[in-house]
Every structure is written in C-alpha cells, then in structure tokens.
Coordinates of C-alpha atoms in Angstrom, one line a residue:
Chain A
X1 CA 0.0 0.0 0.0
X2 CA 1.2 3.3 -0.8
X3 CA 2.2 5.8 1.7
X4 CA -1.4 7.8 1.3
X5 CA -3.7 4.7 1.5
X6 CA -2.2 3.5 4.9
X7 CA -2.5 7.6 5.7
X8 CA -6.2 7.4 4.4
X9 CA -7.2 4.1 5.9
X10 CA -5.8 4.7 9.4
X11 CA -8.2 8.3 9.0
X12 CA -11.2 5.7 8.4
X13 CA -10.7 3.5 11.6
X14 CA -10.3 6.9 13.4
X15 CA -13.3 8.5 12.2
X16 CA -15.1 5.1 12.6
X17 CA -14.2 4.4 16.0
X18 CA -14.5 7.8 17.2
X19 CA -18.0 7.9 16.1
X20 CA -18.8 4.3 17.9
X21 CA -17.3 5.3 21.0
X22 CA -19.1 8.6 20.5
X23 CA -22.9 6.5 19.7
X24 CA -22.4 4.5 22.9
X25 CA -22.2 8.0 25.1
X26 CA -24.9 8.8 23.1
X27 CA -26.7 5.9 24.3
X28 CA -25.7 5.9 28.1
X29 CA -26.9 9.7 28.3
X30 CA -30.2 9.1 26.6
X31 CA -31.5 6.1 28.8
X32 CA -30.8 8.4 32.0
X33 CA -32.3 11.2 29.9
X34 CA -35.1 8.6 29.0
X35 CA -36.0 7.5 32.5
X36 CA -35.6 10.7 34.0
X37 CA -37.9 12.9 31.5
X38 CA -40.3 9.6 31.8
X39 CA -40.6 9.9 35.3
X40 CA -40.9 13.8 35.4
X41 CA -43.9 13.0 32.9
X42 CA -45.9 10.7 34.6
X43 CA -45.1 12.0 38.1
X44 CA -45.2 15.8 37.9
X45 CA -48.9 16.1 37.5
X46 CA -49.6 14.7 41.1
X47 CA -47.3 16.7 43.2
X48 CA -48.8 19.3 44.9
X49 CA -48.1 21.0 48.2
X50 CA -51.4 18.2 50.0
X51 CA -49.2 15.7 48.2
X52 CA -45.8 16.3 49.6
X53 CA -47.0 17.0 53.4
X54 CA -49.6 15.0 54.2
X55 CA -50.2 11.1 55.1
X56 CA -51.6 8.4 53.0
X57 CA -55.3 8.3 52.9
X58 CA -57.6 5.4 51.7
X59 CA -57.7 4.8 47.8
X60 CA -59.4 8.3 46.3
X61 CA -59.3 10.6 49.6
X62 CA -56.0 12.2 48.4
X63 CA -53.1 12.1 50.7
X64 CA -49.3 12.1 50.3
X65 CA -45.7 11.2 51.3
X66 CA -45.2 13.5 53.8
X67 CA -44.2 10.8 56.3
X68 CA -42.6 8.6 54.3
X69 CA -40.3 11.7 53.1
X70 CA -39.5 12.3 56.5
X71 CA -38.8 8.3 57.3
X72 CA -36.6 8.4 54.3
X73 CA -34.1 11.4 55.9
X74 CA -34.3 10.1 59.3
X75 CA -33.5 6.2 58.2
X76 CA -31.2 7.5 55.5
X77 CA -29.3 9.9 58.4
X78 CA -29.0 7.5 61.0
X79 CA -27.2 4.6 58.2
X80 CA -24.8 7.0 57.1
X81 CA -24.2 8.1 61.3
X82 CA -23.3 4.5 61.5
X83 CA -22.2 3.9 58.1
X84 CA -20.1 6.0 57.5
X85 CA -17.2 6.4 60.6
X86 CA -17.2 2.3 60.1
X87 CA -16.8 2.3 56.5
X88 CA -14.4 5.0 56.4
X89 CA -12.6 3.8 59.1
X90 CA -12.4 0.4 57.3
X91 CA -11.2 1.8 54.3
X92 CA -8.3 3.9 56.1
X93 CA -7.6 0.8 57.9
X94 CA -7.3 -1.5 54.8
X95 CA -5.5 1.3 52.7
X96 CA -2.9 2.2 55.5
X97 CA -2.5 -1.1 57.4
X98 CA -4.2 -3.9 55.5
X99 CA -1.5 -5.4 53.7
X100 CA -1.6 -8.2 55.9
X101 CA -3.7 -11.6 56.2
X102 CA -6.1 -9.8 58.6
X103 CA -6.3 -7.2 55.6
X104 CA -6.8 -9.3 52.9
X105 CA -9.3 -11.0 54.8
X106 CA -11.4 -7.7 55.4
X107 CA -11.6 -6.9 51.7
X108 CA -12.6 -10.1 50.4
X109 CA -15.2 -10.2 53.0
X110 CA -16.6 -6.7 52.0
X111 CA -16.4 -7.4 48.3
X112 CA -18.6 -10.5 49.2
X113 CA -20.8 -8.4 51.3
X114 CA -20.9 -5.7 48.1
X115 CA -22.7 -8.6 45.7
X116 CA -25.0 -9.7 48.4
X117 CA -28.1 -9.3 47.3
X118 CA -29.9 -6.5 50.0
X119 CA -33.1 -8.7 50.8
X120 CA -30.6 -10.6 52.7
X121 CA -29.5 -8.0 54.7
X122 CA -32.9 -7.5 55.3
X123 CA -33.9 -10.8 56.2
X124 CA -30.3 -11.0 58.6
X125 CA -31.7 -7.7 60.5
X126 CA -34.7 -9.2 60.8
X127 CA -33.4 -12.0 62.9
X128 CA -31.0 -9.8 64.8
X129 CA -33.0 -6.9 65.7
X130 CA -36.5 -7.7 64.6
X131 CA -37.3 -10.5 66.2
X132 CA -35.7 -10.3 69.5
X133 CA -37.5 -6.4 69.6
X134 CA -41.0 -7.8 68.5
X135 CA -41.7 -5.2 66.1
X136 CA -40.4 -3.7 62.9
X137 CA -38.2 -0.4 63.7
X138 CA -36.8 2.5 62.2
X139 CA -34.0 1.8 63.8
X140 CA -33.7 -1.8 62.2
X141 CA -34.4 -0.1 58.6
X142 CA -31.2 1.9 59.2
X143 CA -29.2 -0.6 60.6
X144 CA -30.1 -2.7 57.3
X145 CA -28.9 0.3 55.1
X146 CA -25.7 1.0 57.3
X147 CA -24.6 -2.5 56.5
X148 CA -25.3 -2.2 52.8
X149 CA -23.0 0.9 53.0
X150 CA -20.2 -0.3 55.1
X151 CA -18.2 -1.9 52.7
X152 CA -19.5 0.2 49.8
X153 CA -17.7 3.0 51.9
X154 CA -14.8 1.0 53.2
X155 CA -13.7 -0.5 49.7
X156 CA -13.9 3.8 47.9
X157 CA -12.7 5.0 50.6
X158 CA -9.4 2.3 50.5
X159 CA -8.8 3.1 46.6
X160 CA -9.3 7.4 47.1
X161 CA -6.1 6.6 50.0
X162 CA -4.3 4.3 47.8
X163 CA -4.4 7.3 45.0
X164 CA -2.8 9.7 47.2
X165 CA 1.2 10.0 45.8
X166 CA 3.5 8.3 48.2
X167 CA 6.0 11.1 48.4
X168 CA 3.5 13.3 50.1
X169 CA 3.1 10.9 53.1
X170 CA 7.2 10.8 53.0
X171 CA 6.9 14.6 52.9
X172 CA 5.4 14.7 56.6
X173 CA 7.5 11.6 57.7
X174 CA 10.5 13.4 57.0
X175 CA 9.1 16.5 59.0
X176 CA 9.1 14.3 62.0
X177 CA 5.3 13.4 61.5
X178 CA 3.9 10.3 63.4
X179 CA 2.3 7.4 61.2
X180 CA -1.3 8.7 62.9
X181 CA -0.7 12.5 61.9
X182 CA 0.5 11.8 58.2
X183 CA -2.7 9.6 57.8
X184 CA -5.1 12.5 59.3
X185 CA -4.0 15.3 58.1
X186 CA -1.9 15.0 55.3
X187 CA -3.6 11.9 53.5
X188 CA -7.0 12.2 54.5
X189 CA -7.7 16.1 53.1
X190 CA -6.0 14.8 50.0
X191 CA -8.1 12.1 49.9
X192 CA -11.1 13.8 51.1
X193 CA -13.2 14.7 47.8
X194 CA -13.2 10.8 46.2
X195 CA -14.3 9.5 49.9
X196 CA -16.8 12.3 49.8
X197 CA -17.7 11.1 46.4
X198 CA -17.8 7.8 48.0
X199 CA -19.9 8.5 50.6
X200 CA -22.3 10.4 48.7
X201 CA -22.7 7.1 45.8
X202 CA -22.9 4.8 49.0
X203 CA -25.8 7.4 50.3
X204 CA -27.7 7.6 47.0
X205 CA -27.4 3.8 47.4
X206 CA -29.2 3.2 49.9
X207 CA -31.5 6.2 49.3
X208 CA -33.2 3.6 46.7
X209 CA -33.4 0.7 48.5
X210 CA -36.6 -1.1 49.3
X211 CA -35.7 -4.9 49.9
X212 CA -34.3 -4.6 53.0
X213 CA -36.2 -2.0 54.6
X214 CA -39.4 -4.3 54.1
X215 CA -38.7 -6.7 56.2
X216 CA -37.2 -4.1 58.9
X217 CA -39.0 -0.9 58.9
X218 CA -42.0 -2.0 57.3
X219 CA -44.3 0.9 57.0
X220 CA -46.7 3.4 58.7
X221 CA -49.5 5.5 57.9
X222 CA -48.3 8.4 60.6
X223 CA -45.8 10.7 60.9
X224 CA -43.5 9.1 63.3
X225 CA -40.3 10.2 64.3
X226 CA -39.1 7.9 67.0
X227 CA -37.0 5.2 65.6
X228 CA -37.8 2.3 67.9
X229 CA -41.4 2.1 66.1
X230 CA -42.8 1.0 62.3
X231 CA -41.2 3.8 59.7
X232 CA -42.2 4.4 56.8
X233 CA -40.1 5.3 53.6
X234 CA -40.3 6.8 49.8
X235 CA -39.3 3.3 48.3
X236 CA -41.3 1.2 50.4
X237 CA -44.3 3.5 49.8
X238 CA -43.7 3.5 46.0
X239 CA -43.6 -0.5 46.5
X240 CA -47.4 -0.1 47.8
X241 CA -48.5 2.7 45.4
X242 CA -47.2 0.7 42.4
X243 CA -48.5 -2.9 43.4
X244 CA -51.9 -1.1 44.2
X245 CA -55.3 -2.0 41.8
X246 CA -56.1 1.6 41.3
X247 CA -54.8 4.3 38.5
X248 CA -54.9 6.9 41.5
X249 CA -52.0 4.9 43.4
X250 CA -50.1 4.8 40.0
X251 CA -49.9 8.0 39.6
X252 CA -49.1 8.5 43.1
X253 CA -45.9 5.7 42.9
X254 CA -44.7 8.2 39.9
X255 CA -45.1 11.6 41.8
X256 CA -43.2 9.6 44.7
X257 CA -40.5 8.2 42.2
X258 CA -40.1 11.5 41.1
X259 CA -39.2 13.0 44.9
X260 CA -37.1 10.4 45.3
X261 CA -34.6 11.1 42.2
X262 CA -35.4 14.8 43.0
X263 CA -34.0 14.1 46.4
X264 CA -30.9 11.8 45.4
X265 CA -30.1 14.2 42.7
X266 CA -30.0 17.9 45.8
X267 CA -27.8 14.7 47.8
X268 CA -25.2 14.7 44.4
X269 CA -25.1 18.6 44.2
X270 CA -24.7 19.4 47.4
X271 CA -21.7 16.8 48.3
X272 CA -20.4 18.0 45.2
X273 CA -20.6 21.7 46.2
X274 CA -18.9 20.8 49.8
X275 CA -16.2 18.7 48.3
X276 CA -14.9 21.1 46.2
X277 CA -11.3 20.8 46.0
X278 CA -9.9 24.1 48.2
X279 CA -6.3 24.0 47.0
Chain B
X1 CA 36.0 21.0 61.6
X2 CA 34.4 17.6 63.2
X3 CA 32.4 15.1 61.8
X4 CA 28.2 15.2 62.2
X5 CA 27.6 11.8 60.6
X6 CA 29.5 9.0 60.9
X7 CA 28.7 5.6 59.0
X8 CA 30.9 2.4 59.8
X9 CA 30.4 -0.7 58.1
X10 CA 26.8 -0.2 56.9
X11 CA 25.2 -3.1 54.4
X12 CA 21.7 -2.9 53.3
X13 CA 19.4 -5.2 51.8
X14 CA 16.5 -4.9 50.2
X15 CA 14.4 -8.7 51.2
X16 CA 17.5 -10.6 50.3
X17 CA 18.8 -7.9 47.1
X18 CA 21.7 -6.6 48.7
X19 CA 21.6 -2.8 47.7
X20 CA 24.5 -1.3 49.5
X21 CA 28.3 -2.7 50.5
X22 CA 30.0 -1.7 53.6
X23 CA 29.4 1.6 53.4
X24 CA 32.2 3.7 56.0
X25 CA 31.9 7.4 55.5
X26 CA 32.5 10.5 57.1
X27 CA 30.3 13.6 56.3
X28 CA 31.5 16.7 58.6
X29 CA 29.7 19.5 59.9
X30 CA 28.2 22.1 58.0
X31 CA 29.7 21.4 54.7
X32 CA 28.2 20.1 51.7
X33 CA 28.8 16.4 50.9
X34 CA 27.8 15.3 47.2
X35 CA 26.8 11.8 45.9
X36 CA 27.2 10.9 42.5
X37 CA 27.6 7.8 40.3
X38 CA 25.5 5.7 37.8
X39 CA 21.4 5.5 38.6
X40 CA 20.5 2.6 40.6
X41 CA 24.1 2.8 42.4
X42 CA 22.6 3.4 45.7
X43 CA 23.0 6.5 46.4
X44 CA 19.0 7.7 46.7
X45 CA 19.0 4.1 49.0
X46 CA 22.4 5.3 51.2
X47 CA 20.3 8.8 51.4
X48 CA 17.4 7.5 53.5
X49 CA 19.5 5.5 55.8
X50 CA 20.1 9.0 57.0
X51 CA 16.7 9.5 58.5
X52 CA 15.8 6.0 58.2
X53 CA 13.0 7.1 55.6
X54 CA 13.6 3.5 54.6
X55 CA 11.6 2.0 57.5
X56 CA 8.6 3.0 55.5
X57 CA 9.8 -0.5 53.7
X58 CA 8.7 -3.4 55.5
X59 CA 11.5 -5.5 54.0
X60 CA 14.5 -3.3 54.5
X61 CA 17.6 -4.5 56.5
X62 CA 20.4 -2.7 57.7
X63 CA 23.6 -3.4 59.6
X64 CA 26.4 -1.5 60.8
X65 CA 26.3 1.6 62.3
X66 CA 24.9 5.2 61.6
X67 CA 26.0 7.9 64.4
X68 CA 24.8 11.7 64.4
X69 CA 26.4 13.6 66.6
X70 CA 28.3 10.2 68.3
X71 CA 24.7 9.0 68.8
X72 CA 23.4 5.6 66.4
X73 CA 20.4 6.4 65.3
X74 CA 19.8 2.6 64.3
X75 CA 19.8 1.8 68.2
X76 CA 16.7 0.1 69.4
X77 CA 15.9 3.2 71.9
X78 CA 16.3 5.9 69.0
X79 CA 13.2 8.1 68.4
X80 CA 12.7 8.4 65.0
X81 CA 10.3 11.1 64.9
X82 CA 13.1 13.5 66.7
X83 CA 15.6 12.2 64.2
X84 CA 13.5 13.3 61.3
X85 CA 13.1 16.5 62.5
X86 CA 16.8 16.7 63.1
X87 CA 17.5 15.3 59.8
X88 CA 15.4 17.4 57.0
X89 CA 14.8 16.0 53.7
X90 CA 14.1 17.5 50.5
X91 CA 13.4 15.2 47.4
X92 CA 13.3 14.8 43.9
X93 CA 10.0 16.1 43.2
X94 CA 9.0 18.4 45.0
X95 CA 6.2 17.3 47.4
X96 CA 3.8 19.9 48.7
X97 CA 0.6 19.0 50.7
X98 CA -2.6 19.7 49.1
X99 CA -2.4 23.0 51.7
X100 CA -2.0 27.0 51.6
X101 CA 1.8 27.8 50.9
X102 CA 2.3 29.1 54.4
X103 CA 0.5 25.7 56.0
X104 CA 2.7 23.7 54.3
X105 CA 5.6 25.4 55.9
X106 CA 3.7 25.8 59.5
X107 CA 3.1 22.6 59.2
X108 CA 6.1 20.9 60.7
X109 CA 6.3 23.3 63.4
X110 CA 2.8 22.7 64.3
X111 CA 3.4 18.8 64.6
X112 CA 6.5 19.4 66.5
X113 CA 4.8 22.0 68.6
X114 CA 7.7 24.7 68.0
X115 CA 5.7 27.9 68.1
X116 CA 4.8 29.8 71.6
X117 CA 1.9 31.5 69.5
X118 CA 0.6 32.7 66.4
X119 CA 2.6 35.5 66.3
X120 CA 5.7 32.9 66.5
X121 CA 4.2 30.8 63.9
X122 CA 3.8 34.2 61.8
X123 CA 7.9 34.8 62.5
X124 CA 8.5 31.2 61.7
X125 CA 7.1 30.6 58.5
X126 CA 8.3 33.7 57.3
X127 CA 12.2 32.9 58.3
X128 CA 12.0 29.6 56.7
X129 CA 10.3 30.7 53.4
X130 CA 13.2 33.6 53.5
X131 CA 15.6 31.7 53.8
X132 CA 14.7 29.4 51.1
X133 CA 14.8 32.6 49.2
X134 CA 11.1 32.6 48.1
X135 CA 9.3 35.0 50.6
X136 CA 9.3 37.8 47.7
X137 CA 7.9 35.9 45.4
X138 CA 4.9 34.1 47.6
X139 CA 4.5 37.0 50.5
X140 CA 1.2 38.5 49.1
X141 CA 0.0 34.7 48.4
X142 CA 0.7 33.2 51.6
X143 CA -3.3 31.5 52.0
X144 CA -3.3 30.6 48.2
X145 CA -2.8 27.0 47.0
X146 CA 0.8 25.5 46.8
X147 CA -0.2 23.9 43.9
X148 CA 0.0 27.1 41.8
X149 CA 3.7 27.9 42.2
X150 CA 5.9 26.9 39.6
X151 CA 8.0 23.7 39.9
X152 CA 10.8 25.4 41.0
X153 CA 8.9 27.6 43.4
X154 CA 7.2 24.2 44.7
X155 CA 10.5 23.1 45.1
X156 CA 12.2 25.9 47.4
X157 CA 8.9 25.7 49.1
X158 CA 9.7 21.9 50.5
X159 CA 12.8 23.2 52.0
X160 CA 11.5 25.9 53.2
X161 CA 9.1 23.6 54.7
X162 CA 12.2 21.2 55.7
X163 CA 14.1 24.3 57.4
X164 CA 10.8 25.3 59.6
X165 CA 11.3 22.5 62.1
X166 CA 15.4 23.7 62.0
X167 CA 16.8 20.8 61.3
X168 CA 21.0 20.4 61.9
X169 CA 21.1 17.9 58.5
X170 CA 19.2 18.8 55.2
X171 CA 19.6 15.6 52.9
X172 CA 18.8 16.2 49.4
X173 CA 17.5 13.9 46.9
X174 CA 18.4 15.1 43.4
X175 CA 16.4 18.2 44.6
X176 CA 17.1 19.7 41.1
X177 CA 16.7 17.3 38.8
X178 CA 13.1 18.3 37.4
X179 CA 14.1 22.0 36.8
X180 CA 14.9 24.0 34.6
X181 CA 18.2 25.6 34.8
X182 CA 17.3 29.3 36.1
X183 CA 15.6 27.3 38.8
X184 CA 18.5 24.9 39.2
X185 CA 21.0 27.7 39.9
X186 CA 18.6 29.6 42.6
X187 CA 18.5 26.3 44.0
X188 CA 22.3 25.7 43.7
X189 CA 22.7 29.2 45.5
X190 CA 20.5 28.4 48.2
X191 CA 23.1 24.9 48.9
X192 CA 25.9 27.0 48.8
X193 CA 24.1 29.5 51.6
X194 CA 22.5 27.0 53.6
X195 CA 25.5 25.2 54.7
X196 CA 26.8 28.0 56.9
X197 CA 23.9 26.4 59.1
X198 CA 23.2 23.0 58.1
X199 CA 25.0 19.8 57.0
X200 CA 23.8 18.9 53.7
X201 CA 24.0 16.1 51.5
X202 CA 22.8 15.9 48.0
X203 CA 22.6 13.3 45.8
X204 CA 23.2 14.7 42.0
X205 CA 23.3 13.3 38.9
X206 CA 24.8 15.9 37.5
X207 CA 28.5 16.2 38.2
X208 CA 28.6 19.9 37.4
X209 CA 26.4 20.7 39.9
X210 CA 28.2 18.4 42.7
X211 CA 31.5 20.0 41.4
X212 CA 29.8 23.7 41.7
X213 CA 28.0 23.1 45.0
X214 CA 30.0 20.7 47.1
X215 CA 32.6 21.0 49.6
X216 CA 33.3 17.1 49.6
X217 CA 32.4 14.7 46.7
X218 CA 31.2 10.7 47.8
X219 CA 31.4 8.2 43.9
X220 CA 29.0 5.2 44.5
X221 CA 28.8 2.2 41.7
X222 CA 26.8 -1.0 42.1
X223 CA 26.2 -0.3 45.9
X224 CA 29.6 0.0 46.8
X225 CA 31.6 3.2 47.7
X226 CA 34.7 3.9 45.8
X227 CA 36.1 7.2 46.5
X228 CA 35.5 10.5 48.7
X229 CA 37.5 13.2 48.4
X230 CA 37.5 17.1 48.5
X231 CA 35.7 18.4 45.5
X232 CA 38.4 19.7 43.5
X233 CA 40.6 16.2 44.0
X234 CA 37.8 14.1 42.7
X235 CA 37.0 16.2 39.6
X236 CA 40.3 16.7 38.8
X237 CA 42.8 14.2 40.1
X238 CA 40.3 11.4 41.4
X239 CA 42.7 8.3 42.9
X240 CA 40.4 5.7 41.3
X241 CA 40.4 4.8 37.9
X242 CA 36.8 4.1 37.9
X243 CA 36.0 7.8 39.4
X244 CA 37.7 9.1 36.5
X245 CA 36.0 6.6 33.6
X246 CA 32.3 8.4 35.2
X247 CA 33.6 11.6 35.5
X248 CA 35.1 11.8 32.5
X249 CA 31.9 10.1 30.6
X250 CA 33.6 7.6 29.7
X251 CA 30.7 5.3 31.2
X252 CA 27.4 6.2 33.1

C-alpha cells in the first residue's frame, strides 16, 4: 500500500471508532435522559403541596408522602451516622495497614458483602434486631442500610487513600510526622473529595433501596419520628402505590419516584458543592 | 572541623537484594557532601539511611552503624520522629501538601509544637520561606494553593518547609533534577548559603552541579563506595580509575 492509502485508511478507523465510541455516550446519556424525563412526565402532575406533606389516605381521599419523606431522611441519616465512621474507618484501615492476612481477609469479605443481594441484609436484620424487639423499627431499617454501606464505603474510601502519591506521606514523615498525623491530616484532606464522592454514591445507594427495609422498617400510615417504632419510607411506599389495583396509586408511585430522584439528585449537588477541591 | 555523621560498616538489603556494600563514610559538619555515580548505584538508597525514611519499607535490613552527633540512630531506643526533625529532607520532586503555601511550611512546626503562639508561627514561616529565598515571590499569596507555584517555586517551598522545624542535616534527593536551569541555579545558590547552618547532603546526577555546589564529593557504583574526596581532587585528580572513567563520561 502506498504511503497515502495506509494515511487514508488509518483516517477511516479513526473516524469510525470515534464515532462508535461517541454513539455509545450517546446511548448511556439518553437512557438516564429517557427515564428521568419519563418519570418527570408521569409523576409531575400529582405533586402538589397536599401531596408532599400530608399522610396516605384510603384509595381516592388524596393524601401524600409526607411521612414517608420524612422516614426516608431520618433512616437514610441515621445509616450513614453508622455507616459511615465504620466504612471509612475500614477503608483507612485497609488502605494504611491492611496489607496483611487480617487485611486481605477484610476486603474479600466486603467485596462479598458488596454482591449480596440487600433482601438478605434485610432478612439478617430481621433476625437480629427484629425478632428479639418484636416489632419492625426504624432503627432496624437503618441498621439494614448501614450494612449495605459499610463496605460500599470501606472499599472507595481504600482506593481514594491508595491514589494519594506516596512522596507526600514521605513529605510529613520526614518532617518528623507520626504514622497517625501523616494519615489525618496529610492523606486524608488529599483524599477527602473521592471519599466524599464515595460517601455520597454509597448514600444515594441506599436512598433507593426497598428490599431490605421491608422486612425491617415496614411501613406506617403516621408521621412518626421515634426510631424504635414502624417507619415508613419513599421506596417502600412507592412499592405499595405501584402494586396497588387503582390508576390513582399509579400515579401516586410516579409523583413519589419523582421526589425520590429529585432528592438523590440535591444529595449529588450538594456533596459536590462541599467537596470542592480548596487547593 | 568535626564530623556530624559517621557511617561504619553499613550493608543494606532490600528482602534478600543486597543494595548497599559496607558503606564507611565520614560527612563533617556544615559542609556540603555530594553523591554521584550511575542511577540505581545506591546513592538515593544510602540517602534514607540517613533518616531511616527507609523504615517506611517493611523489607529493609540494615547493619552497621549510623552515628549523628556520636549518637546511632539505628539503636533500638532511637526516636525516630526526633531524628526526622533533626534530619530534614528535601526530594526529587518536590512534594507539597494539598495546603496553603504558608500551612505547608507551618506545618512541621505545628506537629512538633515549635511555636509559643501565632505571632511565632507568623515569624517562623516567614524565616523559613526567607531563607529558602522565596518570601518575595509568595509573600502576598501566603493563603493561596501550593499547587500554583511553579515547579521550582514548589520546590524551594519543600525546603522551606524542611528548614521550619530547623533541622541540623538537610539531605537532598536530586532536589534539582526536574528543573529548569534558572531554577536549578537559585536552587544551587540556596546549597551554597545554607551550609553555613546545616550539614547537607545531595545526591546529584549531575556532576557539574556536585563540582559547583560541594565542599566534599562521595562516587557510588553498584552499591559499593569507591572514593571520597575534597571536590576539587575528585573532579580533577580522582585516585580511582573508575572515578575518572564516570567523570570523564567515559561510562554512566
């Protein structure tokens, strides 16, 4: 082949692949934009202010998600207050000490407990906390979604450390730092931002789970803030609005769906906004 | 003019790679010492036995002995965080933490708990960034980002940041080697005015530089030490035939 052809043909491939690459973007963009303009469209007409603050009312009396908005934040808090220091603490542990047996053990264990399926969780909270309490909790719910963030948390939280350049913790060493100081206040800020990120996916996680949070929290028709009693939640009420007989609870389970991605969505921005890298 | 470090008989092994070869070597007070020879020779390795940055390796091994000041710093009672801050270290590239220019500097007198108050700290910071001849150039940026200085400007700032916690040694790890040459030559400068308060050692691969900054010139090849002399012996009547084959580029 002469010189051009082999110029012209490698131009080809280019342009071909370029545009492939380019199509499959295409595609990954426009199911999010899909779903999300789907659920704004079936949803949106049923939100109203009666809607978004009151309780659920028989089939046809109105009513809303008022409580189950509420027993989302308060479940989804009280996870990540447990969920979090554990997970993160795990990570630092497994990023800064963890090349050991003891280490290698830990991950395997929480990439395990990352591909088990949730209703298990749910099912293993049930038996824990559940039964020996006699009722379904709020307090149960959360404890089901802490454990489905923990290694979530622990694992992101190991790679943002491990990212961190090696001549920066040898930086403080050689300033006379201790192991514990280098690790809090050199690596951690540097790492800060991806756990954050972390932290946030591992939040927006759990933020859709229902599984586990059936067999733990179960449901309520009331406002109810104490986490010792019944809670209800977006996804689990989306699970009864959806598997509901009438058109009215459809629509409902769509306005519902739509606070809920609403929600996880001001979760993204705002973790985003507070992460920002300062220097 | 006495001797600060003093190394006797020193072998070190990485696992079971032996990386340096009894090592004996003298390096006296305030002066500067320079290490050259081929890469990989050891001399980056024979650099962190210094401050024993080389415990951050789980399967380092050394034995002999490493006295500062008549004290081994390899015996089992040694504190190693005091001998860090004793023994400063600058490296190749320049390291800043992902903090303002003046916390990277107050940084090591915080963790050492040097300053009586913020006034102190102010004084502090300002001394070490002067006399790593950068305070002109980052004095109205103090609370802005490390990360925008230049390389070179990173650079001076990790030893200003190794002077803060006034160290008596300053080791230096090719500390010019990513530069360009305007910002080598500050950095040359600032050797050549340091040592009237620290002992320094710098590892160079570039033999003008040793020859231009050095008081005292150390040759390593394959983990072994073959010559130390004054400066102006080694570069120009060296008494080993290998010195003169690296120096002379006739390996290397």
């Amino acid at each position: 082949m002469s010189n051009e052809a082999v110029h012209n043909r490698r131009k080809l491939i280019s342009m071909v692949m370029t545009t492939l690459t380019a199509a499959c973007a295409v595609i990954a963009i426009a199911i999010l934009t899909i779903i999300l303009t789907y659920i704004g469209y079936k949803g949106v007409a049923a939100i109203n202010w009666e809607f978004l603050v009151e309780t659920p009312k028989p089939v046809g009396e109105g009513g809303g998600i008022g409580n189950a908005i509420v027993g989302s934040a308060i479940m989804t808090l009280l996870a990540s207050l447990i969920g979090l220091p554990i997970g993160i603490g795990a990570g630092v542990y497994l990023a800064e000490f963890g090349d050991k047996w003891f280490g290698s053990t830990v991950r395997f264990v929480a990439d395990t407990l990352i591909g088990v399926p949730s209703i298990i969780v749910g099912i293993f909270v049930y038996t824990l906390v559940v039964l020996p309490m006699t009722r379904q909790s709020g307090f149960a719910g959360s404890l089901s979604l802490a454990i489905i963030m923990i290694p979530i948390v622990a694992r992101t939280t190991e790679e943002m450390i491990r990212l961190v350049p090696k001549s920066m913790r040898e930086g403080a060493l050689a300033l006379g730092a201790p192991q514990w100081r280098v690790t809090w206040n050199i690596v951690l800020p540097a790492a800060a931002s991806g756990i954050a990120t972390g932290a946030m996916l591992s939040i927006a996680r759990i933020s859709g789970e229902t599984a586990p949070l059936l067999f733990t929290a179960l449901n309520s028709r009331f406002y109810n803030f104490y986490v010792d009693q019944p809670m209800s939640s977006l996804t689990v009420q989306i699970y009864n609005f959806a598997t509901g007989p009438f058109e009215v609870e459809h629509q409902m389970a769509w306005a519902a769906t739509l606070i809920l991605v609403g929600l996880i969505l001001v979760i993204n921005i705002l973790v985003r906004m507070f992460t920002k890298k300062k220097y | 003019m006495g001797s600060k470090i003093r190394i006797k008989n020193m072998d070190f092994f990485y696992g079971s790679n032996q990386a340096l070869f009894d090592i004996s070597l003298e390096i006296p007070d305030r002066q500067v010492m320079a290490f050259i020879g081929p890469s990989g020779c050891g001399k980056s390795t024979f650099l962190r036995t210094l401050n024993r940055m080389n415990d951050t390796i789980p399967i380092a091994r050394l034995t002999g002995t490493v006295e500062i000041d008549g004290k081994d710093i390899y015996a089992p009672k040694t504190d190693v965080v005091a001998l860090r801050r004793k023994v400063g270290m600058v490296f190749q590239k320049s390291n800043p933490f992902p903090k303002s220019i003046y916390e990277n500097v107050a940084y090591g007198i915080r963790i050492n708990r040097m300053h009586k108050d913020r006034a102190d700290l102010d004084q502090r910071v300002e001394k070490a960034i002067r006399d790593a001849a950068l305070w002109d150039e980052v004095k109205d940026r103090l609370n802005t980002s490390a990360f925008g200085l230049s390389g070179g400007q990173q650079q001076r700032l990790c030893i200003a940041r190794a002077l803060a916690v006034q160290p008596e040694v300053v080791l230096m790890d090719e500390p010019a080697s990513a530069l360009d040459p305007i910002a080598t030559q500050k950095i040359e400068e600032l050797v050549v005015e340091l040592k009237k308060s620290y002992t320094i050692a710098i590892v160079t691969h570039n033999m003008q530089q040793a020859a231009r900054v050095s008081d005292r010139t150390a040759f390593f090849m394959l983990g072994k030490l073959i010559e130390v002399n004054p400066t102006e012996k080694m570069f120009t009547n060296p008494d080993e035939k290998l010195t003169e084959d690296y120096i002379t580029g006739r390996f290397g």
